[in-house]
Structures are given as C-alpha cells and as structure tokens.
Amino acid sequence: MKKTIYKLILVMIVLFNTGCSEDFLERESLSSLANDNFWTTESDATLGLMGAYSALQSKWIYDSSPYEGGSVRWDFMSDNGYTTWQWMAGGDIAQGIHTAESWMVNDTWKALYVGITRANTVIQKVGEMDATNIDEATAKQIIAEASVIRASLYNILAILWKDVPLITEIQNVTEANVPKSTREKTVAFIISDLESVYEDLPISNDWGRLTRGAALGTLARINLFHAGYGGTYEKAAEYSQEVIDLGVYSLFPDYEDLFEIVNEQNNEVIWSIQFDRLQDNSSSIGGNWGILDYQRVLPDLVQEYYMTDGLPYGESELSDSDDSSILSDNRDPRLSGAIITHGDTFRNGNKSWDNQAYMRKWTNDELDWDQDAFYSSQDFYVIRYAHVLLMRAEALLMSGSFTESDVTGLVDQLRARVGMPLVAAVEGTGLSQEELLDIVKHERRIETPFEGLRYFDLMRWEELEEVYAKYMMEKQDIIDLEYPNVGDRIFDPGKHYKWPIPQSEIDANSSLIQHTEWGG
C-alpha cells in the first residue's frame, strides 16, 4: 500500500504543478483541470484522497524533526523532555516566550489548514461526481476517509487554539475572510460529521487507509479531549468500546518491537501515517545526527517508570543505591522500549555509557551508531489499541459511571503485556475515583511517550502550569549536564492554554480577530 500511495501522489504532483515543459504551457489552465476536468472518474477521486493523506506527512503534523514541530516534538514542550537548543521547534513555546509571529505557531496552523483544504475538496468534489462514473459505496468510503482526516486536523486546532475558523467547503477569493468559530461549534461539527459517515468505512482496508476502527477511535479521542466543549466522556467511553467490540485489534506482544519498522503493520495499529525511505517521503520522527549526543531532544521521564515490583523508583527495594545513575535495570520494560539509558544497547549492539537518557522509540536500530537518522521508513501511529484502552478507562472514570474492575481491567491489559504486576497486587482494591485516575494518568504517560499525546493531555487537564513549575525546581540538574541553553519555562495560565492566532493570518483575513488573551 505504501508504494501505491506514493505513486498516486507522484501522479498528482504531475497533474497539479506546472514545471518547465512547453507542453504544459500549451494546455488548459491548471485550475480548469482541477475544478472542471479532474474530478470525473473513480481514479481521480482516489488520487484526490491520496493528496489529503499526504498532507498528514507534514513535519508540522504527524512527522517531526528538530526544526519542525509535529507529533514527537510536541512531547518536548511537556514534562516528557526538553530541547537542548531552545531555538529548535517548540523551544520558545516551552519557555513561554512565543508570540503570534513564532515559527511553530505559524507553520503548524498552515499545515493543518492545508490538510483541511484538501479534505474539503475531496468531500465536496466526490460528492458532486456523476454516479455513472463512480460506485456509490466507493464514493461514500472516500468521503468518509476525507472526513476522518479533516476531523483529526480540526481536533488539533481546537486543542491548541480553541476558537478557529471552521471551513468546511471549497472557498473562492470572495469567501476567504472567515471569522473564528467557537471551540464548541467546531467540535460539534466534526463529531456530527464523523457520526454520519463512519459506517461507510470498511472494518478492514488496504494498509494505511482509514477504517471504521480509526473513525471510531477518532470519535473517542475528540470526545475525550473536548469533554464539556462539544464532546462528552460518556461518548468517549462508548466509542472506545465500539473499537474494542470490532474484535480485530489486539496488543502486540512485545512493546519495544512494536516501534520497529519490520513490525509496523500489526493488529495493534489502528491508524498509521505511512512513510518510505525515499528522501521526500521518509519520516524524521526518530531523527538525530548519528551519535546520541546530537539528538538535541532529550527525555526527562526516566524516574516515572516503576520498578518491576510495581512500586515507584525510590520507594522500591529494587531501586539502585546510586541516585545519580540513569538505569533501566529492574524497571518496567517500557522504559527500555522508549528510552536509551546508561548501559543500554542500541544500534547493532552498541552501548550507551554516559549518564543521559535518549529517545529510543521510533529510532532506527538498523543504523550504525554514528549514522544520521533523518530518513526513515518508520510509520507514525496516530491511534493504536493501547490508546483505546486508556481512553476508555479515563472516560469511564470521568463520566462517573464505572466499576473498579472495569478500569483496572483495562490498565491490567497493558501491564500484563510487559510483565508488570497488576493493579490489585500493588495498589490494592477499594480505590477511590481520584486514586484510579492517578493510575490511569500514570499509565498513559509511560505507555505513550513521544507519540504526540502528553502535551495535549496536559493542555486539556490544565496541568501545564504545575509541571512547568516542577521542571523549574529541577532545572539545575539539567544545567549541570552542560546544556545552559535549555532555558526557563514560564507558563501564564491566563493565556498559554491557547496559542495565539498567527499574525500573518490576521493580516490576511479581515474577519479574523486575535484571541483576547493575546491582546485581541
């Protein structure tokens, strides 16, 4: 499926870009080709859809690099890690010095709306196609796939900016000035839209294309992330259970191997963004400059992983006596699956001997220790079955409609996968709602680092101020590692739970007004 997608995208590039050939100059205008002549066959519809898929590969959305701040790099604006040079993507946001003209603020907004525009075009144009040229079921499926793409992008916009322009149709120049819609209106629209189309998706599909499970998982995530703002915990729990009830997903048996290229097609992955090692279609989510010291994005959550007896580091008798060491010995195996620590092997059996943690998840272990790793075939997992289990556990708790066994049973599946003690064996039984929620939040953090979720979680839980304050208390330890450019983290709860609307967008759109928190 990967090769098919990229061939289709290549054809689209030929169709929709001019180039220097005189033949192109003699043909009809490209806008005429796109609007009048292109959307006539099933093949055209599929090509258009692939263009919407390709927008998700942006390094500002589901790919990343140290210089572009998508998916993985979102974690390094949270308490999961930090960048060693604060001019890298997200550095100014972590420091609380970002503005409406900041690099990441501008480029993330643009990338998200590029994808939305492509999805809108597919939805509208395929919906207008002559029924004699495309099978009705195929047309509905393509529209449903584009709807999931659009919803996932609006979900990110609603998390980061809250109130944004809600654009659902192809625009012309006279329609370009669109005011903000409320977060509630945007969320209500994407939920309603997905609810009307998800049954048009197959339960199984060509690998890399969206399925019913992906749509249901997206509905669960939107409801969870925006509960009280158009979504509900009850619906998040319901849609998570519907994914489970499909009976086609399961946990991959080995957590560390789950994030290896050779295993990226498996029954745990519900929705992945596909990449190939060709330079223009490769991923940089695990990118670094060869030797570990040049990762420039460093994890900061090693001590969050419990010991193998299920107790926190420092409380367990298995804790090492040298508190200055960063070790994976006697720890939850998910630590070594996500992070390289002192003495761990990486890249063809090499060992890390310095006292610093490095990101392992998504990195390519097939390379030699000193090879750059910015061009990889590693897919990024937007939704996997483990996410669904955790979403249902949290949603049940927050809805108030749960039994202890319902919640612990979901968490225990993840612990059992890695051989960790189950909840009852360590935390006990008769737990309060608050105690259970702490367990779920902890499990979510150590199960999903560098998967683009932690920063969003802290935004929606409104816990960023708390974790930034904790970071500042521990900042001296990081400075001692000779990274003086890490910088302070300052969080203003009066405005930093919203990103500012890019100034370039306000300048271009007379109907768009800056958030009041940012001076609008």
Short mmCIF file of C-alpha atoms in Angstrom, two decimals:
data_model
loop_
_atom_site.label_atom_id
_atom_site.label_comp_id
_atom_site.label_asym_id
_atom_site.label_seq_id
_atom_site.Cartn_x
_atom_site.Cartn_y
_atom_site.Cartn_z
CA MET A 1 0.00 0.00 0.00
CA LYS A 2 2.88 2.38 0.76
CA LYS A 3 4.24 2.21 -2.78
CA THR A 4 0.74 2.62 -4.25
CA ILE A 5 0.14 5.78 -2.22
CA TYR A 6 3.40 7.36 -3.30
CA LYS A 7 2.86 6.52 -6.96
CA LEU A 8 -0.55 8.17 -6.75
CA ILE A 9 0.90 11.23 -5.05
CA LEU A 10 3.55 11.47 -7.77
CA VAL A 11 0.81 11.47 -10.41
CA MET A 12 -0.96 14.25 -8.51
CA ILE A 13 2.21 16.33 -8.48
CA VAL A 14 2.46 15.95 -12.24
CA LEU A 15 -1.20 16.89 -12.66
CA PHE A 16 -1.23 19.91 -10.41
CA ASN A 17 2.21 21.51 -10.86
CA THR A 18 3.42 23.39 -13.89
CA GLY A 19 7.07 22.50 -14.44
CA CYS A 20 9.08 23.94 -17.36
CA SER A 21 7.85 21.89 -20.32
CA GLU A 22 6.38 23.81 -23.27
CA ASP A 23 3.69 21.12 -23.46
CA PHE A 24 2.35 22.30 -20.10
CA LEU A 25 2.24 25.90 -21.32
CA GLU A 26 0.03 24.88 -24.24
CA ARG A 27 -2.51 23.03 -22.13
CA GLU A 28 -5.62 24.25 -20.33
CA SER A 29 -5.11 26.16 -17.11
CA LEU A 30 -4.39 24.02 -14.08
CA SER A 31 -7.33 25.49 -12.19
CA SER A 32 -9.57 24.37 -15.02
CA LEU A 33 -8.03 20.93 -14.89
CA ALA A 34 -8.59 20.67 -11.15
CA ASN A 35 -12.07 22.12 -10.95
CA ASP A 36 -13.71 21.04 -14.20
CA ASN A 37 -11.88 18.15 -15.79
CA PHE A 38 -10.17 16.28 -12.99
CA TRP A 39 -12.99 15.07 -10.74
CA THR A 40 -14.66 12.80 -13.27
CA THR A 41 -13.56 9.22 -12.53
CA GLU A 42 -13.05 6.92 -9.59
CA SER A 43 -9.31 7.10 -10.23
CA ASP A 44 -9.49 10.90 -9.94
CA ALA A 45 -11.32 10.60 -6.63
CA THR A 46 -8.70 8.20 -5.28
CA LEU A 47 -5.86 10.47 -6.40
CA GLY A 48 -7.51 13.44 -4.69
CA LEU A 49 -7.88 11.44 -1.49
CA MET A 50 -4.20 10.49 -1.57
CA GLY A 51 -3.40 14.19 -1.70
CA ALA A 52 -5.33 14.65 1.55
CA TYR A 53 -3.46 11.73 3.11
CA SER A 54 -0.12 13.19 2.05
CA ALA A 55 -0.86 16.40 3.99
CA LEU A 56 -0.67 14.34 7.19
CA GLN A 57 3.00 13.60 6.47
CA SER A 58 3.87 17.22 7.20
CA LYS A 59 6.68 17.68 9.70
CA TRP A 60 4.34 20.10 11.49
CA ILE A 61 1.67 17.42 11.97
CA TYR A 62 2.46 13.70 12.21
CA ASP A 63 6.11 13.77 11.20
CA SER A 64 8.76 15.79 13.03
CA SER A 65 12.34 16.90 13.04
CA PRO A 66 14.32 19.10 15.44
CA TYR A 67 13.48 22.04 13.19
CA GLU A 68 9.80 21.25 12.60
CA GLY A 69 7.47 20.63 15.49
CA GLY A 70 4.98 17.88 14.81
CA SER A 71 3.89 14.76 16.76
CA VAL A 72 7.05 13.63 18.60
CA ARG A 73 8.32 17.15 19.22
CA TRP A 74 5.10 18.10 21.00
CA ASP A 75 6.28 15.89 23.86
CA PHE A 76 9.34 18.07 24.34
CA MET A 77 7.13 21.02 25.25
CA SER A 78 5.75 18.88 28.08
CA ASP A 79 7.41 17.27 31.09
CA ASN A 80 8.45 14.29 28.96
CA GLY A 81 11.57 16.06 27.75
CA TYR A 82 13.28 19.18 26.52
CA THR A 83 15.29 20.51 23.60
CA THR A 84 18.92 21.33 24.27
CA TRP A 85 18.79 24.35 21.97
CA GLN A 86 15.74 26.47 22.58
CA TRP A 87 15.68 27.91 19.07
CA MET A 88 14.54 24.48 17.88
CA ALA A 89 10.85 23.85 17.19
CA GLY A 90 8.76 24.38 20.29
CA GLY A 91 11.58 25.84 22.36
CA ASP A 92 10.02 29.28 22.65
CA ILE A 93 6.62 27.76 23.49
CA ALA A 94 8.16 25.72 26.31
CA GLN A 95 9.77 28.91 27.62
CA GLY A 96 6.52 30.85 27.36
CA ILE A 97 8.06 33.48 25.10
CA HIS A 98 6.18 32.61 21.91
CA THR A 99 4.15 35.22 20.06
CA ALA A 100 1.72 35.45 17.15
CA GLU A 101 4.75 35.59 14.87
CA SER A 102 6.51 32.49 16.23
CA TRP A 103 7.76 29.95 13.73
CA MET A 104 5.95 26.91 15.14
CA VAL A 105 2.70 28.80 15.73
CA ASN A 106 2.60 29.92 12.09
CA ASP A 107 3.72 26.74 10.35
CA THR A 108 1.56 24.37 12.42
CA TRP A 109 -1.54 26.45 11.62
CA LYS A 110 -0.68 26.50 7.90
CA ALA A 111 0.00 22.76 7.71
CA LEU A 112 -3.29 21.91 9.43
CA TYR A 113 -5.32 24.12 7.09
CA VAL A 114 -3.54 22.73 4.02
CA GLY A 115 -4.82 19.30 5.04
CA ILE A 116 -8.29 20.65 5.79
CA THR A 117 -8.46 22.35 2.39
CA ARG A 118 -7.52 19.13 0.62
CA ALA A 119 -10.06 17.14 2.63
CA ASN A 120 -12.78 19.71 1.91
CA THR A 121 -12.03 19.48 -1.78
CA VAL A 122 -12.32 15.69 -1.76
CA ILE A 123 -15.57 15.72 0.22
CA GLN A 124 -17.21 18.31 -2.00
CA LYS A 125 -15.94 17.19 -5.41
CA VAL A 126 -16.52 13.47 -4.88
CA GLY A 127 -19.98 14.29 -3.55
CA GLU A 128 -20.71 16.11 -6.82
CA MET A 129 -19.39 13.37 -9.13
CA ASP A 130 -21.70 11.73 -11.65
CA ALA A 131 -22.99 8.44 -10.22
CA THR A 132 -22.24 6.74 -13.55
CA ASN A 133 -18.51 7.41 -13.07
CA ILE A 134 -18.04 6.19 -9.51
CA ASP A 135 -19.66 3.45 -7.48
CA GLU A 136 -21.85 4.86 -4.71
CA ALA A 137 -20.23 2.79 -1.96
CA THR A 138 -16.76 3.80 -3.15
CA ALA A 139 -17.72 7.47 -3.19
CA LYS A 140 -19.13 7.23 0.34
CA GLN A 141 -15.98 5.49 1.57
CA ILE A 142 -13.68 8.13 0.06
CA ILE A 143 -15.78 10.93 1.57
CA ALA A 144 -15.68 9.17 4.94
CA GLU A 145 -11.89 8.84 4.80
CA ALA A 146 -11.53 12.54 3.99
CA SER A 147 -13.91 13.35 6.85
CA VAL A 148 -11.73 11.48 9.35
CA ILE A 149 -8.66 13.34 8.09
CA ARG A 150 -10.46 16.68 8.41
CA ALA A 151 -11.75 15.86 11.89
CA SER A 152 -8.30 14.85 13.15
CA LEU A 153 -6.85 18.15 11.95
CA TYR A 154 -9.62 20.24 13.47
CA ASN A 155 -9.14 18.29 16.69
CA ILE A 156 -5.55 19.57 16.90
CA LEU A 157 -6.62 23.12 16.05
CA ALA A 158 -9.28 23.03 18.76
CA ILE A 159 -6.79 21.77 21.34
CA LEU A 160 -4.12 24.37 20.61
CA TRP A 161 -6.09 27.44 19.50
CA LYS A 162 -9.55 26.58 20.86
CA ASP A 163 -11.51 29.03 18.64
CA VAL A 164 -10.60 28.84 14.93
CA PRO A 165 -12.19 29.44 11.53
CA LEU A 166 -14.43 26.49 10.69
CA ILE A 167 -14.09 25.99 6.95
CA THR A 168 -16.00 23.05 5.53
CA GLU A 169 -16.27 23.82 1.81
CA ILE A 170 -14.09 24.89 -1.10
CA GLN A 171 -13.51 28.65 -0.89
CA ASN A 172 -13.09 31.26 -3.59
CA VAL A 173 -11.40 34.63 -3.11
CA THR A 174 -14.60 36.40 -2.08
CA GLU A 175 -15.23 33.79 0.65
CA ALA A 176 -11.70 33.79 2.09
CA ASN A 177 -12.39 36.04 5.09
CA VAL A 178 -13.80 33.69 7.71
CA PRO A 179 -14.21 34.64 11.39
CA LYS A 180 -13.45 32.36 14.31
CA SER A 181 -15.96 29.75 15.37
CA THR A 182 -16.13 28.71 18.99
CA ARG A 183 -14.39 25.57 20.10
CA GLU A 184 -17.81 24.10 20.89
CA LYS A 185 -19.11 24.73 17.37
CA THR A 186 -16.03 23.20 15.73
CA VAL A 187 -16.11 20.12 17.93
CA ALA A 188 -19.85 19.65 17.47
CA PHE A 189 -19.40 19.82 13.71
CA ILE A 190 -16.59 17.25 13.44
CA ILE A 191 -18.34 14.87 15.82
CA SER A 192 -21.62 15.09 13.91
CA ASP A 193 -19.82 14.72 10.60
CA LEU A 194 -17.97 11.58 11.70
CA GLU A 195 -21.07 10.07 13.24
CA SER A 196 -22.82 10.41 9.88
CA VAL A 197 -20.09 8.69 7.84
CA TYR A 198 -18.10 6.19 9.92
CA GLU A 199 -20.34 3.26 8.95
CA ASP A 200 -19.35 3.92 5.31
CA LEU A 201 -15.83 2.77 6.16
CA PRO A 202 -14.84 -0.92 5.99
CA ILE A 203 -13.71 -2.76 9.09
CA SER A 204 -10.55 -3.73 7.20
CA ASN A 205 -8.92 -1.83 4.36
CA ASP A 206 -5.71 -1.56 2.37
CA TRP A 207 -2.97 -0.96 4.93
CA GLY A 208 -2.52 2.75 5.57
CA ARG A 209 -6.05 3.71 4.59
CA LEU A 210 -8.62 4.58 7.19
CA THR A 211 -11.03 2.02 8.59
CA ARG A 212 -14.13 2.08 10.75
CA GLY A 213 -11.96 1.43 13.79
CA ALA A 214 -9.88 4.53 13.01
CA ALA A 215 -13.02 6.65 12.71
CA LEU A 216 -14.43 5.31 15.98
CA GLY A 217 -11.07 5.84 17.69
CA THR A 218 -11.00 9.41 16.39
CA LEU A 219 -14.53 9.96 17.72
CA ALA A 220 -13.43 8.63 21.11
CA ARG A 221 -10.38 10.92 21.15
CA ILE A 222 -12.32 14.04 20.13
CA ASN A 223 -14.98 13.42 22.77
CA LEU A 224 -12.33 12.79 25.44
CA PHE A 225 -10.17 15.79 24.53
CA HIS A 226 -13.14 18.17 24.34
CA ALA A 227 -15.47 16.86 27.03
CA GLY A 228 -17.59 19.81 28.10
CA TYR A 229 -16.79 21.67 24.87
CA GLY A 230 -18.96 19.71 22.45
CA GLY A 231 -17.73 16.27 23.45
CA THR A 232 -18.70 14.03 26.38
CA TYR A 233 -16.93 11.42 28.48
CA GLU A 234 -19.89 9.11 28.01
CA LYS A 235 -19.45 9.18 24.24
CA ALA A 236 -15.68 8.75 24.56
CA ALA A 237 -16.27 5.59 26.58
CA GLU A 238 -18.93 4.39 24.17
CA TYR A 239 -16.84 4.83 21.01
CA SER A 240 -13.78 3.28 22.67
CA GLN A 241 -15.86 0.22 23.47
CA GLU A 242 -17.10 0.06 19.88
CA VAL A 243 -13.48 -0.17 18.71
CA ILE A 244 -12.88 -3.00 21.18
CA ASP A 245 -16.09 -4.76 20.09
CA LEU A 246 -14.94 -4.82 16.45
CA GLY A 247 -12.74 -7.72 17.56
CA VAL A 248 -9.98 -7.03 15.04
CA TYR A 249 -7.44 -5.29 17.29
CA SER A 250 -5.15 -6.62 19.99
CA LEU A 251 -1.97 -5.65 21.82
CA PHE A 252 1.26 -6.50 20.03
CA PRO A 253 3.12 -8.95 22.30
CA ASP A 254 6.42 -7.03 22.55
CA TYR A 255 6.28 -3.33 23.41
CA GLU A 256 9.80 -2.47 22.23
CA ASP A 257 9.49 -4.33 18.94
CA LEU A 258 6.16 -2.63 18.27
CA PHE A 259 8.04 0.51 17.23
CA GLU A 260 10.40 -1.21 14.79
CA ILE A 261 9.97 -0.76 11.05
CA VAL A 262 9.67 -4.51 10.45
CA ASN A 263 6.65 -4.72 12.77
CA GLU A 264 4.76 -1.56 11.84
CA GLN A 265 1.89 -3.48 10.25
CA ASN A 266 0.22 -5.32 13.12
CA ASN A 267 -3.12 -5.70 14.87
CA GLU A 268 -2.40 -3.03 17.49
CA VAL A 269 -2.04 -0.23 14.96
CA ILE A 270 -5.46 1.24 14.14
CA TRP A 271 -4.27 4.25 12.15
CA SER A 272 -0.74 4.96 10.96
CA ILE A 273 0.82 7.65 8.80
CA GLN A 274 2.87 5.89 6.15
CA PHE A 275 6.42 6.78 5.19
CA ASP A 276 9.04 5.36 2.85
CA ARG A 277 12.80 5.67 2.90
CA LEU A 278 12.78 7.74 -0.28
CA GLN A 279 14.01 11.10 0.91
CA ASP A 280 10.88 13.07 0.00
CA ASN A 281 8.57 10.52 1.64
CA SER A 282 10.62 9.46 4.63
CA SER A 283 9.96 10.19 8.29
CA SER A 284 12.20 12.06 10.70
CA ILE A 285 10.26 11.23 13.86
CA GLY A 286 13.29 9.38 15.26
CA GLY A 287 15.83 11.68 13.64
CA ASN A 288 19.17 12.55 15.17
CA TRP A 289 22.67 13.37 13.98
CA GLY A 290 24.16 9.93 14.40
CA ILE A 291 25.86 9.81 17.79
CA LEU A 292 23.43 10.02 20.66
CA ASP A 293 24.86 13.26 21.99
CA TYR A 294 23.38 15.01 18.98
CA GLN A 295 19.75 14.04 19.41
CA ARG A 296 19.11 17.57 20.72
CA VAL A 297 15.77 16.43 22.15
CA LEU A 298 16.18 14.57 25.41
CA PRO A 299 13.69 12.59 27.52
CA ASP A 300 13.06 13.64 31.10
CA LEU A 301 10.74 10.97 32.46
CA VAL A 302 13.01 8.03 33.35
CA GLN A 303 12.10 8.15 37.03
CA GLU A 304 8.39 7.88 36.18
CA TYR A 305 8.81 4.21 35.28
CA TYR A 306 8.09 1.90 38.20
CA MET A 307 10.35 -0.90 39.33
CA THR A 308 9.46 -4.45 38.37
CA ASP A 309 7.74 -4.97 41.73
CA GLY A 310 5.24 -2.29 40.71
CA LEU A 311 6.48 0.34 43.16
CA PRO A 312 7.82 3.78 42.22
CA TYR A 313 11.53 4.39 41.93
CA GLY A 314 12.88 5.31 45.37
CA GLU A 315 10.09 3.50 47.23
CA SER A 316 11.03 0.05 45.97
CA GLU A 317 13.81 -2.02 47.47
CA LEU A 318 14.88 -2.69 43.88
CA SER A 319 15.90 0.96 43.39
CA ASP A 320 19.61 1.32 42.74
CA SER A 321 21.65 2.91 45.51
CA ASP A 322 23.38 5.44 43.23
CA ASP A 323 20.72 8.07 42.62
CA SER A 324 22.95 9.80 40.07
CA SER A 325 22.73 6.87 37.67
CA ILE A 326 20.06 6.57 34.99
CA LEU A 327 19.45 2.86 34.64
CA SER A 328 16.80 0.58 33.17
CA ASP A 329 17.67 -2.33 35.49
CA ASN A 330 14.67 -3.78 37.33
CA ARG A 331 12.33 -1.30 35.65
CA ASP A 332 9.07 -1.52 33.77
CA PRO A 333 10.22 -2.86 30.36
CA ARG A 334 8.52 0.08 28.66
CA LEU A 335 11.41 2.23 29.85
CA SER A 336 13.97 0.45 27.68
CA GLY A 337 11.36 0.25 24.91
CA ALA A 338 11.03 4.03 24.76
CA ILE A 339 14.31 5.38 26.15
CA ILE A 340 18.01 4.53 25.98
CA THR A 341 19.63 4.75 29.40
CA HIS A 342 23.09 4.11 30.87
CA GLY A 343 24.41 0.71 29.73
CA ASP A 344 21.57 0.01 27.28
CA THR A 345 22.36 -1.38 23.87
CA PHE A 346 21.33 0.44 20.71
CA ARG A 347 22.15 0.34 17.01
CA ASN A 348 23.66 -3.07 16.30
CA GLY A 349 24.68 -3.80 19.88
CA ASN A 350 26.46 -0.57 20.81
CA LYS A 351 26.12 0.58 24.42
CA SER A 352 25.35 3.96 25.90
CA TRP A 353 27.82 4.70 28.69
CA ASP A 354 27.06 8.33 29.51
CA ASN A 355 24.64 9.34 32.25
CA GLN A 356 21.98 10.78 29.97
CA ALA A 357 18.69 9.44 28.63
CA TYR A 358 17.99 9.39 24.89
CA MET A 359 14.90 8.63 22.84
CA ARG A 360 14.74 5.07 21.52
CA LYS A 361 11.13 4.90 20.33
CA TRP A 362 10.87 5.45 16.55
CA THR A 363 14.66 5.43 16.07
CA ASN A 364 16.19 3.06 13.54
CA ASP A 365 18.30 0.41 15.31
CA GLU A 366 19.50 -0.96 11.99
CA LEU A 367 21.83 2.00 11.51
CA ASP A 368 25.38 2.16 12.84
CA TRP A 369 25.92 4.26 15.93
CA ASP A 370 27.30 7.30 14.07
CA GLN A 371 24.83 7.42 11.15
CA ASP A 372 22.32 10.24 10.78
CA ALA A 373 18.72 9.06 11.09
CA PHE A 374 16.54 11.68 9.43
CA TYR A 375 15.32 9.50 6.56
CA SER A 376 13.35 6.51 7.75
CA SER A 377 10.53 4.26 6.59
CA GLN A 378 9.12 4.18 10.12
CA ASP A 379 5.37 4.87 10.19
CA PHE A 380 3.87 7.07 12.88
CA TYR A 381 0.98 5.54 14.85
CA VAL A 382 -1.83 8.06 15.28
CA ILE A 383 -4.09 5.59 17.10
CA ARG A 384 -3.23 2.19 18.46
CA TYR A 385 -5.23 -0.26 20.53
CA ALA A 386 -3.39 0.68 23.73
CA HIS A 387 -4.63 4.27 23.28
CA VAL A 388 -8.19 3.00 23.04
CA LEU A 389 -7.92 1.02 26.28
CA LEU A 390 -6.57 4.07 28.09
CA MET A 391 -9.18 6.39 26.60
CA ARG A 392 -11.98 4.12 27.76
CA ALA A 393 -10.50 3.83 31.26
CA GLU A 394 -10.22 7.62 31.64
CA ALA A 395 -13.62 8.28 30.09
CA LEU A 396 -15.34 5.78 32.39
CA LEU A 397 -13.77 7.43 35.43
CA MET A 398 -14.60 10.95 34.36
CA SER A 399 -18.17 10.04 33.44
CA GLY A 400 -18.70 8.69 36.96
CA SER A 401 -20.23 5.52 35.54
CA PHE A 402 -17.70 2.78 36.24
CA THR A 403 -16.76 -0.13 38.40
CA GLU A 404 -13.24 -0.54 39.74
CA SER A 405 -12.81 -3.78 37.84
CA ASP A 406 -13.82 -2.06 34.58
CA VAL A 407 -10.99 0.45 34.93
CA THR A 408 -8.30 -1.79 36.37
CA GLY A 409 -9.10 -4.47 33.81
CA LEU A 410 -8.17 -2.04 31.02
CA VAL A 411 -4.96 -0.94 32.71
CA ASP A 412 -4.03 -4.51 33.59
CA GLN A 413 -4.01 -5.48 29.92
CA LEU A 414 -1.16 -3.03 29.34
CA ARG A 415 0.73 -4.11 32.44
CA ALA A 416 0.34 -7.78 31.59
CA ARG A 417 1.79 -7.19 28.12
CA VAL A 418 5.12 -6.15 29.70
CA GLY A 419 5.01 -8.49 32.68
CA MET A 420 4.35 -5.80 35.31
CA PRO A 421 2.27 -6.55 38.45
CA LEU A 422 -1.45 -5.93 38.09
CA VAL A 423 -3.18 -3.07 39.90
CA ALA A 424 -4.74 -5.14 42.69
CA ALA A 425 -1.38 -6.74 43.51
CA VAL A 426 0.30 -3.39 44.22
CA GLU A 427 -2.16 -0.53 44.54
CA GLY A 428 -4.76 -2.80 46.13
CA THR A 429 -8.55 -2.73 45.83
CA GLY A 430 -11.29 -0.41 47.05
CA LEU A 431 -9.61 2.51 45.30
CA SER A 432 -11.26 5.92 45.04
CA GLN A 433 -12.05 7.64 41.75
CA GLU A 434 -9.12 10.00 42.30
CA GLU A 435 -6.72 7.14 43.02
CA LEU A 436 -7.86 5.27 39.92
CA LEU A 437 -7.49 8.41 37.80
CA ASP A 438 -3.91 8.87 39.02
CA ILE A 439 -3.19 5.28 37.99
CA VAL A 440 -4.67 5.81 34.52
CA LYS A 441 -2.81 9.09 34.00
CA HIS A 442 0.47 7.48 35.03
CA GLU A 443 -0.14 4.51 32.77
CA ARG A 444 -0.97 6.83 29.88
CA ARG A 445 2.29 8.72 30.33
CA ILE A 446 4.63 5.74 30.39
CA GLU A 447 2.74 3.81 27.69
CA THR A 448 2.66 6.65 25.15
CA PRO A 449 5.77 8.89 25.37
CA PHE A 450 6.84 10.54 22.11
CA GLU A 451 3.51 9.71 20.47
CA GLY A 452 2.25 13.29 20.37
CA LEU A 453 -0.17 12.97 23.30
CA ARG A 454 1.46 14.25 26.51
CA TYR A 455 1.41 17.97 25.69
CA PHE A 456 -2.21 17.72 24.59
CA ASP A 457 -3.08 15.82 27.77
CA LEU A 458 -1.53 18.49 29.96
CA MET A 459 -3.34 21.18 27.97
CA ARG A 460 -6.76 19.57 28.40
CA TRP A 461 -6.16 18.64 32.06
CA GLU A 462 -4.84 22.18 32.62
CA GLU A 463 -1.75 20.81 34.36
CA LEU A 464 0.94 22.57 32.32
CA GLU A 465 1.45 25.28 34.92
CA GLU A 466 2.07 22.63 37.58
CA VAL A 467 4.52 20.56 35.56
CA TYR A 468 6.44 23.61 34.34
CA ALA A 469 6.86 24.72 37.98
CA LYS A 470 8.22 21.27 38.84
CA TYR A 471 10.58 21.47 35.88
CA MET A 472 11.97 24.77 37.14
CA MET A 473 12.66 23.20 40.55
CA GLU A 474 14.73 20.51 38.83
CA LYS A 475 16.27 22.80 36.20
CA GLN A 476 19.70 22.92 37.87
CA ASP A 477 20.15 19.19 37.22
CA ILE A 478 19.72 19.83 33.51
CA ILE A 479 22.09 22.79 33.51
CA ASP A 480 24.69 20.59 35.21
CA LEU A 481 24.57 18.40 32.10
CA GLU A 482 26.14 21.36 30.27
CA TYR A 483 23.04 22.37 28.34
CA PRO A 484 22.82 26.01 29.51
CA ASN A 485 20.57 26.92 26.57
CA VAL A 486 17.68 24.82 27.89
CA GLY A 487 16.14 27.97 29.35
CA ASP A 488 13.50 28.72 31.93
CA ARG A 489 9.95 27.53 31.49
CA ILE A 490 7.37 30.17 32.21
CA PHE A 491 3.67 29.44 31.99
CA ASP A 492 0.98 32.09 32.17
CA PRO A 493 -2.35 30.29 32.74
CA GLY A 494 -4.17 33.45 31.67
CA LYS A 495 -3.12 32.97 28.05
CA HIS A 496 -0.84 29.96 27.50
CA TYR A 497 -3.65 27.40 27.37
CA LYS A 498 -4.36 28.95 23.96
CA TRP A 499 -1.87 29.51 21.19
CA PRO A 500 -2.04 32.94 19.54
CA ILE A 501 -3.51 33.11 16.06
CA PRO A 502 -0.65 33.71 13.60
CA GLN A 503 -0.25 37.39 12.83
CA SER A 504 0.09 36.61 9.13
CA GLU A 505 -3.40 35.07 9.17
CA ILE A 506 -4.90 38.09 10.92
CA ASP A 507 -3.23 40.40 8.39
CA ALA A 508 -4.65 38.37 5.50
CA ASN A 509 -8.16 37.82 6.91
CA SER A 510 -10.05 40.97 7.87
CA SER A 511 -12.68 38.90 9.70
CA LEU A 512 -10.19 37.14 11.96
CA ILE A 513 -9.60 38.68 15.39
CA GLN A 514 -6.79 37.71 17.75
CA HIS A 515 -7.73 35.92 20.99
CA THR A 516 -8.44 38.39 23.80
CA GLU A 517 -5.84 36.55 25.91
CA TRP A 518 -3.24 37.61 23.34
CA GLY A 519 -4.33 41.22 23.02
CA GLY A 520 -7.17 40.91 20.50
#
